[in-house]
Short mmCIF file of C-alpha atoms and ligand atoms in Angstrom, two decimals:
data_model
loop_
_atom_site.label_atom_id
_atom_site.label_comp_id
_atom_site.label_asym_id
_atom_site.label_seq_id
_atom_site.Cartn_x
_atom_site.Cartn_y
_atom_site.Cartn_z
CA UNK A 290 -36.49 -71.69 145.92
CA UNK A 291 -33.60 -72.20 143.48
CA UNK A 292 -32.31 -75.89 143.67
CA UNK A 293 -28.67 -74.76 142.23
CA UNK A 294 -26.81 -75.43 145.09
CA UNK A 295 -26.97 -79.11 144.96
CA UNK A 296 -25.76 -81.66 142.24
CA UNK A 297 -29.00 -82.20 139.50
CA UNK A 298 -30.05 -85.47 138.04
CA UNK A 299 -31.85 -84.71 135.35
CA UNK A 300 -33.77 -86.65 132.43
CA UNK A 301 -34.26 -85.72 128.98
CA UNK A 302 -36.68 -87.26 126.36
CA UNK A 303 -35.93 -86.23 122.61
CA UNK A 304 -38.98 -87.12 119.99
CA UNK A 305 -39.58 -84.49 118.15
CA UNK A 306 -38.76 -85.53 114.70
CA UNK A 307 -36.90 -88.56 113.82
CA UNK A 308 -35.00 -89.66 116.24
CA UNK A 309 -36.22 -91.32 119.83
CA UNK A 310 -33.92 -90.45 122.64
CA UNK A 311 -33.90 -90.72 126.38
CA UNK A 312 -30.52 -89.53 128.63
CA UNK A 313 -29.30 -88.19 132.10
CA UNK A 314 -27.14 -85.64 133.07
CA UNK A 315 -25.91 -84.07 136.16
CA UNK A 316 -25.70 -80.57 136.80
CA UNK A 317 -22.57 -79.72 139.23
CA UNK A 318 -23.27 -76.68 141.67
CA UNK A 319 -20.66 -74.85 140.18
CA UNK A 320 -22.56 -75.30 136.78
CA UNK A 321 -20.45 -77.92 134.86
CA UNK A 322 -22.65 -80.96 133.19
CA UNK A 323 -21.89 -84.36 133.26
CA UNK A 324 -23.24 -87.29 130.82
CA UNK A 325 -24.53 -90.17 132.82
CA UNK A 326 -26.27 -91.80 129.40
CA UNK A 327 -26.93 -90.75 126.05
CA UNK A 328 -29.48 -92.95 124.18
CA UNK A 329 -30.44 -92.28 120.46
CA UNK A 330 -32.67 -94.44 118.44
CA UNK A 331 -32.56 -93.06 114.74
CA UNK A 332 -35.83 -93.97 112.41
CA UNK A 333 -34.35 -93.34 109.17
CA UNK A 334 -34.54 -97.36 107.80
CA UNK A 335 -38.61 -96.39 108.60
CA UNK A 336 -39.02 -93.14 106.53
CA UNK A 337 -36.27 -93.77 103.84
CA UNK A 338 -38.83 -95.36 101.29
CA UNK A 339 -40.47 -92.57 101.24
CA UNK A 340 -37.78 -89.88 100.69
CA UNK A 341 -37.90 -88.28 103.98
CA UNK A 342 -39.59 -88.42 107.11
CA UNK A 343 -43.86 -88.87 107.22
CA UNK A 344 -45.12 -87.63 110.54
CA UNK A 345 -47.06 -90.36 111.04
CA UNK A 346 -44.63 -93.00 110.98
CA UNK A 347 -42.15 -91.16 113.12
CA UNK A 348 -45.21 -90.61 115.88
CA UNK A 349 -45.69 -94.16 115.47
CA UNK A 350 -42.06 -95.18 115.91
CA UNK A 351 -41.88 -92.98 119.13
CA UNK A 352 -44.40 -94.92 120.69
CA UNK A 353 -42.91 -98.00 119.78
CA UNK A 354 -39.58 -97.38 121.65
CA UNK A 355 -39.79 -94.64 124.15
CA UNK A 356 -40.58 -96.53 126.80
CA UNK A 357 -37.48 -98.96 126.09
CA UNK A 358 -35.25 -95.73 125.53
CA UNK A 359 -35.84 -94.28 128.70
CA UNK A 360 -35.60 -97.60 130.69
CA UNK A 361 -32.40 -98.08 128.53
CA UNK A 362 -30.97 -94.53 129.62
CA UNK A 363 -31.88 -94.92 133.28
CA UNK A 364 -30.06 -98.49 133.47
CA UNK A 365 -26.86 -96.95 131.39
CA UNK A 366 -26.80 -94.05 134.37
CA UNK A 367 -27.04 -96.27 137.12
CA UNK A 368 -30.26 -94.54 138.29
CA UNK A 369 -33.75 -95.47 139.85
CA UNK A 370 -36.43 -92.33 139.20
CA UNK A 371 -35.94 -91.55 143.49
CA UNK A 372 -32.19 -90.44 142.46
CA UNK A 373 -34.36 -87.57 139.49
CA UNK A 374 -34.08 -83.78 140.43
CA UNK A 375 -36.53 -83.27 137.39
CA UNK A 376 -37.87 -84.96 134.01
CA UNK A 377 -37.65 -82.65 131.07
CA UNK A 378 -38.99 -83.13 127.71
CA UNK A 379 -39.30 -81.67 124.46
CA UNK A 380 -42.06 -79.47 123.98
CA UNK A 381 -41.25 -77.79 120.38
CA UNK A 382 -41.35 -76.58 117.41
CA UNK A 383 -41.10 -79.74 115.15
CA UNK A 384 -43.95 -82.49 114.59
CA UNK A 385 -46.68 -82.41 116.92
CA UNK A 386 -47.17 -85.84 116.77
CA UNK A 387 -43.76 -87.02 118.17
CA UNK A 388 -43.88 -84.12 120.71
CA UNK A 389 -47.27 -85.52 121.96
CA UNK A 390 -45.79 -88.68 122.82
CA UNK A 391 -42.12 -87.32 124.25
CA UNK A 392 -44.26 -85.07 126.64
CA UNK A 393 -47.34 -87.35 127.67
CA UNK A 394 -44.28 -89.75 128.58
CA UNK A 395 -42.42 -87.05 130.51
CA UNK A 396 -44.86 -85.63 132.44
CA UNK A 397 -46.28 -89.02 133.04
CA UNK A 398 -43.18 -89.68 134.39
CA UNK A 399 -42.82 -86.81 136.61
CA UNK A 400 -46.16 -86.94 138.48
CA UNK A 401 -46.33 -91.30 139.12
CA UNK A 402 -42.74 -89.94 140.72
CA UNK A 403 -43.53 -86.96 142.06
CA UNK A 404 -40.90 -85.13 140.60
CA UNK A 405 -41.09 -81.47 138.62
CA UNK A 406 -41.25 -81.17 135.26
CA UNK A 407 -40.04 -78.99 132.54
CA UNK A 408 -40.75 -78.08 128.85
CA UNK A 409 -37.98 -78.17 126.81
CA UNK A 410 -37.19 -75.99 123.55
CA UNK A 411 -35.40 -77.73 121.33
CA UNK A 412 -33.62 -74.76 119.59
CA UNK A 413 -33.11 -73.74 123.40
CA UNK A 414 -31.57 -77.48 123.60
CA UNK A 415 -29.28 -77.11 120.61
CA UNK A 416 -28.13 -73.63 121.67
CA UNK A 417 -27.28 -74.61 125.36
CA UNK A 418 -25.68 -77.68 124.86
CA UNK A 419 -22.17 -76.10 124.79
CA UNK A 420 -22.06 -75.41 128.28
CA UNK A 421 -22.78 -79.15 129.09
CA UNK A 422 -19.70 -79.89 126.51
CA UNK A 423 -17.33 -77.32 127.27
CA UNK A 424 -19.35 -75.35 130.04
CA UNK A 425 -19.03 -72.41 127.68
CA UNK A 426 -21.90 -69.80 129.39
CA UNK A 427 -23.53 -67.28 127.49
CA UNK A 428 -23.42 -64.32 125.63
CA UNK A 429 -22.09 -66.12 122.52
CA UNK A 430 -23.50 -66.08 119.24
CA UNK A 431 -24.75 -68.92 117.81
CA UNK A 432 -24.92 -70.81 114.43
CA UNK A 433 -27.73 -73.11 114.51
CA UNK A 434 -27.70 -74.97 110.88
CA UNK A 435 -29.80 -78.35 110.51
CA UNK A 436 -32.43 -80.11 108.48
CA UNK A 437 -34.66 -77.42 110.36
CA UNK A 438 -33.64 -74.41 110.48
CA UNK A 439 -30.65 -72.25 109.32
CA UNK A 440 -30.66 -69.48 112.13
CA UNK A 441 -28.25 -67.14 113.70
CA UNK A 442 -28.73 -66.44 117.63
CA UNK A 443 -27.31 -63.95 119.46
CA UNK A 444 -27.60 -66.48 123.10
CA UNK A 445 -27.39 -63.21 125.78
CA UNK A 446 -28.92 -65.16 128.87
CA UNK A 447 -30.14 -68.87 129.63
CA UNK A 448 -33.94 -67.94 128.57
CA UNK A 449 -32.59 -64.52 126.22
CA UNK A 450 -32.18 -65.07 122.81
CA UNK A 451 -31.95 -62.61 119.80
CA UNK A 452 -32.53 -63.87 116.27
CA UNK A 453 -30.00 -61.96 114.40
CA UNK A 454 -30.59 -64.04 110.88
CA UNK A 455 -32.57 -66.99 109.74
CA UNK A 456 -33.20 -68.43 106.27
CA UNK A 457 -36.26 -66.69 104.23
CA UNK A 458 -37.20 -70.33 102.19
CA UNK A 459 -35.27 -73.71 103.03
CA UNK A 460 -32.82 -74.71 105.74
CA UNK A 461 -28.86 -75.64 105.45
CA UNK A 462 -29.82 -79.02 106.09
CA UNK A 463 -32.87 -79.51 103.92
CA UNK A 464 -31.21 -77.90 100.59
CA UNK A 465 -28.50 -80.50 101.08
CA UNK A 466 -30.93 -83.16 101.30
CA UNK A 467 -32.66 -81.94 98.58
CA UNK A 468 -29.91 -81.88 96.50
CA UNK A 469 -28.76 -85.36 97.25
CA UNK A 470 -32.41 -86.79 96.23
CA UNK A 471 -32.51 -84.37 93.11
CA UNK A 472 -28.77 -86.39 92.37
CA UNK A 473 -29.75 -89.93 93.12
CA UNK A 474 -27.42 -89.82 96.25
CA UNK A 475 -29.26 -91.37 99.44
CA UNK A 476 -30.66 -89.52 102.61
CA UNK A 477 -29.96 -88.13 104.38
CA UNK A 478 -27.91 -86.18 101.98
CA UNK A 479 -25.61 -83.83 104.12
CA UNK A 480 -23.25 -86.62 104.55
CA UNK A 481 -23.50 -87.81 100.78
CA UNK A 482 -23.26 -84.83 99.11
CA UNK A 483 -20.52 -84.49 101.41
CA UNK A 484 -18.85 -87.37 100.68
CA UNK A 485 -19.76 -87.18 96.67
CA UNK A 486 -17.54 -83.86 96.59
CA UNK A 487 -14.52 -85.11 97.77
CA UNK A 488 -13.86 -86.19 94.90
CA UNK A 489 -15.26 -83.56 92.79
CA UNK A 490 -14.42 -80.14 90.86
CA UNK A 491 -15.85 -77.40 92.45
CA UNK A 492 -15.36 -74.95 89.70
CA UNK A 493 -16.48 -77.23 86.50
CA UNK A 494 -20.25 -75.82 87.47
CA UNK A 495 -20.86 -72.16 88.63
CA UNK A 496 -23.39 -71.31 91.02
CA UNK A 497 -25.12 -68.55 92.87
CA UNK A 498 -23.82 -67.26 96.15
CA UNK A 499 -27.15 -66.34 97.48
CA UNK A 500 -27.36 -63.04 99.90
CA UNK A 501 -23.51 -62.51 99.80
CA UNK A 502 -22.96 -58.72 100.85
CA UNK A 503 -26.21 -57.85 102.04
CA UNK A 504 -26.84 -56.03 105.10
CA UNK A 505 -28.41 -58.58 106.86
CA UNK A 506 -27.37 -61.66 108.22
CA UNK A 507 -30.59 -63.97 106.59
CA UNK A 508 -30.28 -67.30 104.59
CA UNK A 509 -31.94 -67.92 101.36
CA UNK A 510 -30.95 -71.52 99.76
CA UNK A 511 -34.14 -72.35 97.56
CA UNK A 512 -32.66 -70.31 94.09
CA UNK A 513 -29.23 -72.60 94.91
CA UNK A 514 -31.15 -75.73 95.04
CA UNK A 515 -32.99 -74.62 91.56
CA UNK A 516 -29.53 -73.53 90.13
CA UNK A 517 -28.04 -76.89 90.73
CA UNK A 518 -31.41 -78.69 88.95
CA UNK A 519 -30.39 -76.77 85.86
CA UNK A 520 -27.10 -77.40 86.25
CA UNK A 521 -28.11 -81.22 86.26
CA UNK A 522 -30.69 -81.14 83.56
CA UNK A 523 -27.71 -80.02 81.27
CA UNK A 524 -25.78 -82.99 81.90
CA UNK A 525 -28.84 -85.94 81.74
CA UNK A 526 -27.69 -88.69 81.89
CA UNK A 527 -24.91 -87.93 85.02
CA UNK A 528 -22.28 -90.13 85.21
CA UNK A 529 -20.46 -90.33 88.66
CA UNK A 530 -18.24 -87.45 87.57
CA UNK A 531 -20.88 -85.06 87.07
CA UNK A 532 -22.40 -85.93 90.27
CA UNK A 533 -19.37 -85.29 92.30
CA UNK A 534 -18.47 -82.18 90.53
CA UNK A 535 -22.46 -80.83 91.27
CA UNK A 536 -21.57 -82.05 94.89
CA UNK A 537 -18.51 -79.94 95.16
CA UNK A 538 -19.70 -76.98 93.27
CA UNK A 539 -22.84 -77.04 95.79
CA UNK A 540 -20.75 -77.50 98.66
CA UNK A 541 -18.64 -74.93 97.81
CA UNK A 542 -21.57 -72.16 97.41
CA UNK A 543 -23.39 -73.15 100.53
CA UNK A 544 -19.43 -72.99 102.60
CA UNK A 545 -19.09 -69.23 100.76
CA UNK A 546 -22.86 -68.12 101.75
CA UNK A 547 -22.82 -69.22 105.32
CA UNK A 548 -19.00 -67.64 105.13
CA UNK A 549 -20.71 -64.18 104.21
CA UNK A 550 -23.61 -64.65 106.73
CA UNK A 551 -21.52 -65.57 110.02
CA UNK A 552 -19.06 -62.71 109.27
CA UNK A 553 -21.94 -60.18 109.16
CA UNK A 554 -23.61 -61.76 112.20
CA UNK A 555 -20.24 -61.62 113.63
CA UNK A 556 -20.14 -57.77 112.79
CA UNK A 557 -23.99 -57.24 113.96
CA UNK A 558 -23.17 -58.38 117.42
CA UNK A 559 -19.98 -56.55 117.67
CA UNK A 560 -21.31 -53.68 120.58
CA UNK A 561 -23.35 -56.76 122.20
CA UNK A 562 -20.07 -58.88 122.99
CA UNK A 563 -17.63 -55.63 123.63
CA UNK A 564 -17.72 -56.46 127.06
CA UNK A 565 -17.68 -60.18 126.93
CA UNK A 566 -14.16 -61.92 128.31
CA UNK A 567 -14.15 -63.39 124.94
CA UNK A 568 -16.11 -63.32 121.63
CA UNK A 569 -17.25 -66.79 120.95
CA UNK A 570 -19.31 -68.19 118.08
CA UNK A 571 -20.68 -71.52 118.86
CA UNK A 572 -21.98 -74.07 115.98
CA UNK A 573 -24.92 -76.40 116.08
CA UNK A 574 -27.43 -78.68 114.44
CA UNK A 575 -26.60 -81.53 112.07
CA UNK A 576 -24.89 -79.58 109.54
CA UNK A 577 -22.30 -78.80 111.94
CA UNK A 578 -20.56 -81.89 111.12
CA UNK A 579 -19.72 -80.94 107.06
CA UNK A 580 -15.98 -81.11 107.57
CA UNK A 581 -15.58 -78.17 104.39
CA UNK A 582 -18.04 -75.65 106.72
CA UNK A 583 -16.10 -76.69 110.19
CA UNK A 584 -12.92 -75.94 108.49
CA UNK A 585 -14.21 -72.88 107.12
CA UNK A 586 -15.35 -71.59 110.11
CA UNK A 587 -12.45 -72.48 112.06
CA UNK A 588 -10.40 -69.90 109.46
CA UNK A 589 -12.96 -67.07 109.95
CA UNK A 590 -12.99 -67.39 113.62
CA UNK A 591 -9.28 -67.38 114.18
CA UNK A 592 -8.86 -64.54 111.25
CA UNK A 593 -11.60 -62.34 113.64
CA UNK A 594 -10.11 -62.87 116.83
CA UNK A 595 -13.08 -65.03 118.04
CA UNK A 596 -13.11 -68.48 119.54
CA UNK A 597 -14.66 -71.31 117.89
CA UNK A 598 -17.16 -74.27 119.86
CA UNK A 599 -18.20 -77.11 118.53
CA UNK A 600 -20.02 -79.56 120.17
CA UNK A 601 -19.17 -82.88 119.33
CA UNK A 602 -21.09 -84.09 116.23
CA UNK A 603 -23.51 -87.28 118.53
CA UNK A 604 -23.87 -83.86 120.46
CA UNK A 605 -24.61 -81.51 117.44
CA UNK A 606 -27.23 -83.87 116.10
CA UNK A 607 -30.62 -84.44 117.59
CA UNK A 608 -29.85 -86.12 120.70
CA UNK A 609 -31.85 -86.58 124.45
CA UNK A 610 -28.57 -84.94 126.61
CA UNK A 611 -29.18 -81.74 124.99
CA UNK A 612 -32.78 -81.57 126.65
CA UNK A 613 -32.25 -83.09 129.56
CA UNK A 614 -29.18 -80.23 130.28
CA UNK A 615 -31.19 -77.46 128.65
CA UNK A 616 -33.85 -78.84 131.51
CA UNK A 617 -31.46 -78.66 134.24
CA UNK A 618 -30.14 -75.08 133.67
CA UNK A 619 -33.70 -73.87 133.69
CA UNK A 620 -34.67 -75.95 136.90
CA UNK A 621 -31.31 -74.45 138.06
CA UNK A 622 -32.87 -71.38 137.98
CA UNK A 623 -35.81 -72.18 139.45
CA UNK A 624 -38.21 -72.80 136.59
CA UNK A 625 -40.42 -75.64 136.15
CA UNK A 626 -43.47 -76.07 133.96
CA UNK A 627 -47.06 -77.31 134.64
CA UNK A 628 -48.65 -80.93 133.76
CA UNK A 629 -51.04 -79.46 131.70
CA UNK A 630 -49.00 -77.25 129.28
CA UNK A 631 -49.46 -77.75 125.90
CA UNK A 632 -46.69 -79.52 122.60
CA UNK A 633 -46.10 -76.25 120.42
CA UNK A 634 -45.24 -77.45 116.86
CA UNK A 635 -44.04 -73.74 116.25
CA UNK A 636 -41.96 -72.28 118.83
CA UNK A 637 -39.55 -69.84 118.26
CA UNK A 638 -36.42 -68.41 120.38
CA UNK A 639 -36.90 -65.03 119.84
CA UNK A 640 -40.69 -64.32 120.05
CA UNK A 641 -39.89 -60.45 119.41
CA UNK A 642 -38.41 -61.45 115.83
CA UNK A 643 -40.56 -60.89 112.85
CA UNK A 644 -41.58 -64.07 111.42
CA UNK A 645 -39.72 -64.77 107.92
CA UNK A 646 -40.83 -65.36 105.37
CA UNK A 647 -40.65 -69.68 105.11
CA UNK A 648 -38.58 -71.12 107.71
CA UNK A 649 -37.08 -74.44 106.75
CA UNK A 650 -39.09 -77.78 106.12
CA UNK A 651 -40.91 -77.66 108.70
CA UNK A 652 -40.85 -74.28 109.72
CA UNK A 653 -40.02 -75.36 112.86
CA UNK A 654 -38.14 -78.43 113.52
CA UNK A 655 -34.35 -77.76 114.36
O1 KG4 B 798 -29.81 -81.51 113.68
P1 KG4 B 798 -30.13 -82.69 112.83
O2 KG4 B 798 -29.56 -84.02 113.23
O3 KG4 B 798 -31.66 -82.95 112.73
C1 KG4 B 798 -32.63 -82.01 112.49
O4 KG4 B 798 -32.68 -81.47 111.37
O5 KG4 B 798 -33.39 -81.76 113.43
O6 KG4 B 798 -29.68 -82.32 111.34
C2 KG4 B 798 -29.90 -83.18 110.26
C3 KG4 B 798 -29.48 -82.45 109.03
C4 KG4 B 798 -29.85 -83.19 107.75
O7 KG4 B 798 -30.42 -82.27 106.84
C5 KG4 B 798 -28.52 -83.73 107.27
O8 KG4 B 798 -28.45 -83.88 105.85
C6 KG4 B 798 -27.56 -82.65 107.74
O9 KG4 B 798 -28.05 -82.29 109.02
N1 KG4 B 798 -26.18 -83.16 107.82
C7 KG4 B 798 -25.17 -82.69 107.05
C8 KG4 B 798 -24.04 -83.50 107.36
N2 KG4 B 798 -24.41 -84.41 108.31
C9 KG4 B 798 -25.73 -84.18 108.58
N3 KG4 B 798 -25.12 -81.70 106.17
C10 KG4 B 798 -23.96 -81.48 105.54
N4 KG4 B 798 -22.84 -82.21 105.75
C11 KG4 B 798 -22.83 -83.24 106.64
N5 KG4 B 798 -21.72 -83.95 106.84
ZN1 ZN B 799 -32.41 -80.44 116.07
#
């Protein structure tokens, strides 16, 4: 039977990549969400020696701190495991490792308390998390950008997705990162590169504007990335100025690109939405929070006629609310998963779509 006529408690556990996270929400009847905690635990001091995050240590670090995170998020929501509708957890895509240890700990959760369990996507997470925000309900499409993955989603139904566009080599988030390490700036990079171009000249270097005008609404980012090594190479040694003028020049491709990508998206879904109160493009993942792509998108939207949501950023980035409401709509519905289903490293959306060709770092972490 469908528990959706009574409130939901639900709790989330976040660990599949770097970050440990544990939170509650409630789930009103009437389908608003509510934040009762919201616990992140970020390992980046662990994998920054090495450039970027090594599965092992971020398994590792899970361990070390779930079961403080989750004690930590129950005590913040004034909750004792009797007051749970449901435990949800992570499931995939991203590192099996940290996914082993986010579910063993959720579903060992769920059966010493007797409570039902479900098996969280974390793209599902990320693409949901709107309506706990700004209960914004689906269809909407849906800009997913982070160190992950660089998809566009047409969101029809809780549980329907459509991939409409994804990137063919790197992610949004992963080229920026990449070109922060390639310019001595540290990880992870969005926010440095970012930071680096404010004071920079966007037009001293010129770079490609990969897949502008094509037909489709897919990402490509690697040839950038290689564009702005040769770019740098020119220049050895870089002084500060060259490194903020890369920055903006970089910065200002990627804002043009994803420009061209989300309009054609926009057009793609066009007959999808006709009948929708209102066109809506929601924005998620990590990259979300580049103040030069908000702004950006916040001109195309209003130019179209759509409606632009964006989380806020604690909520765009990898977080444990996101699963924990993505959990609760599902059990809303009536779904729960067994004890015995298995962490799926790869784990896409839309399992009709035709795999591309590369997907982002780790082809599947979002
Ligand atoms: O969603 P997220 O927190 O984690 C996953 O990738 O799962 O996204 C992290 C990514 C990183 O690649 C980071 O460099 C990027 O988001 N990012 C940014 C900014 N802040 C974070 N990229 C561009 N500009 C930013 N301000
Ligand atoms: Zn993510």
């Amino acid at each position: 039977m469908s528990p959706s006529g009574s409130p939901l408690l639900v709790l989330g556990i976040e660990a599949s990549c770097d970050e440990t996270a544990a939170a509650v929400v409630r789930r009103h009847p009437d389908g608003r969400g509510e934040i009762l905690s919201n616990v992140v635990r970020s390992q980046w001091e662990q994998h920054r020696p090495f450039g970027g995050v090594v599965p092992e240590i971020a398994a590792r670090a899970h361990v070390e701190c779930l079961d403080e995170i989750v004690a930590d998020a129950m005590r913040e929501a004034g909750a004792t495991f009797a007051d749970l509708s449901a435990v949800a957890a992570t499931a995939g895509p991203g590192l099996a490792g940290g996914l082993i240890v986010g579910l063993v700990t959720g579903k060992t959760l769920a059966l010493a308390n007797d409570l039902p369990f479900v098996a969280v996507n974390h793209l599902e997470a990320h693409a949901l998390t709107v309506g706990l925000t700004e209960s914004v309900r689906p269809p909407y499409l849906l800009l997913l950008v982070s160190g992950g993955h660089s998809q566009i989603l047409l969101v029809e139904d809780i549980g329907r997705y459509r991939r409409i566009g994804t990137t063919v080599d790197d992610a949004l988030g992963e080229a920026f990162d990449k070109t922060a390490k390639l310019l001595g700036l540290p990880q992870p990079g969005g926010p440095a590169v970012e930071r680096a171009a404010l004071a920079g000249d966007a037009t001293r270097f010129s770079l490609p504007r990969p897949m502008i005008g094509r037909d489709n609404a897919n990402f490509s980012f690697a040839g950038l990335k290689t564009a702005v090594r040769h770019r740098a190479m020119t220049q050895v040694p870089l002084d500060a100025r060259d490194v903020s003028d890369l920055c903006a020049a970089f910065q200002q491709a990627v804002t043009e690109t994803v420009a061209d990508r989300v309009r054609q998206g926009m057009s793609m879904v066009e007959s999808d939405l006709a009948r929708a109160a209102e066109r809506i493009l929601v924005v998620a993942g990590g990259v979300a929070a580049n103040n030069a792509i908000r702004s950006m998108l916040d001109g195309l939207t209003a130019q179209a006629g759509w409606r632009l949501c964006l989380p806020p950023i604690r909520l765009c980035t990898d977080n444990a609310a996101m699963v924990a409401w993505a959990g609760a709509e599902r059990f809303a519905l009536g779904h729960t998963d067994p004890l015995d289903g298995p962490a799926r490293p790869r784990w896409p959306l839309d399992s009709a779509a035709a795999p591309a060709l590369g997907s982002g770092r780790l082809g599947a972490k979002a």
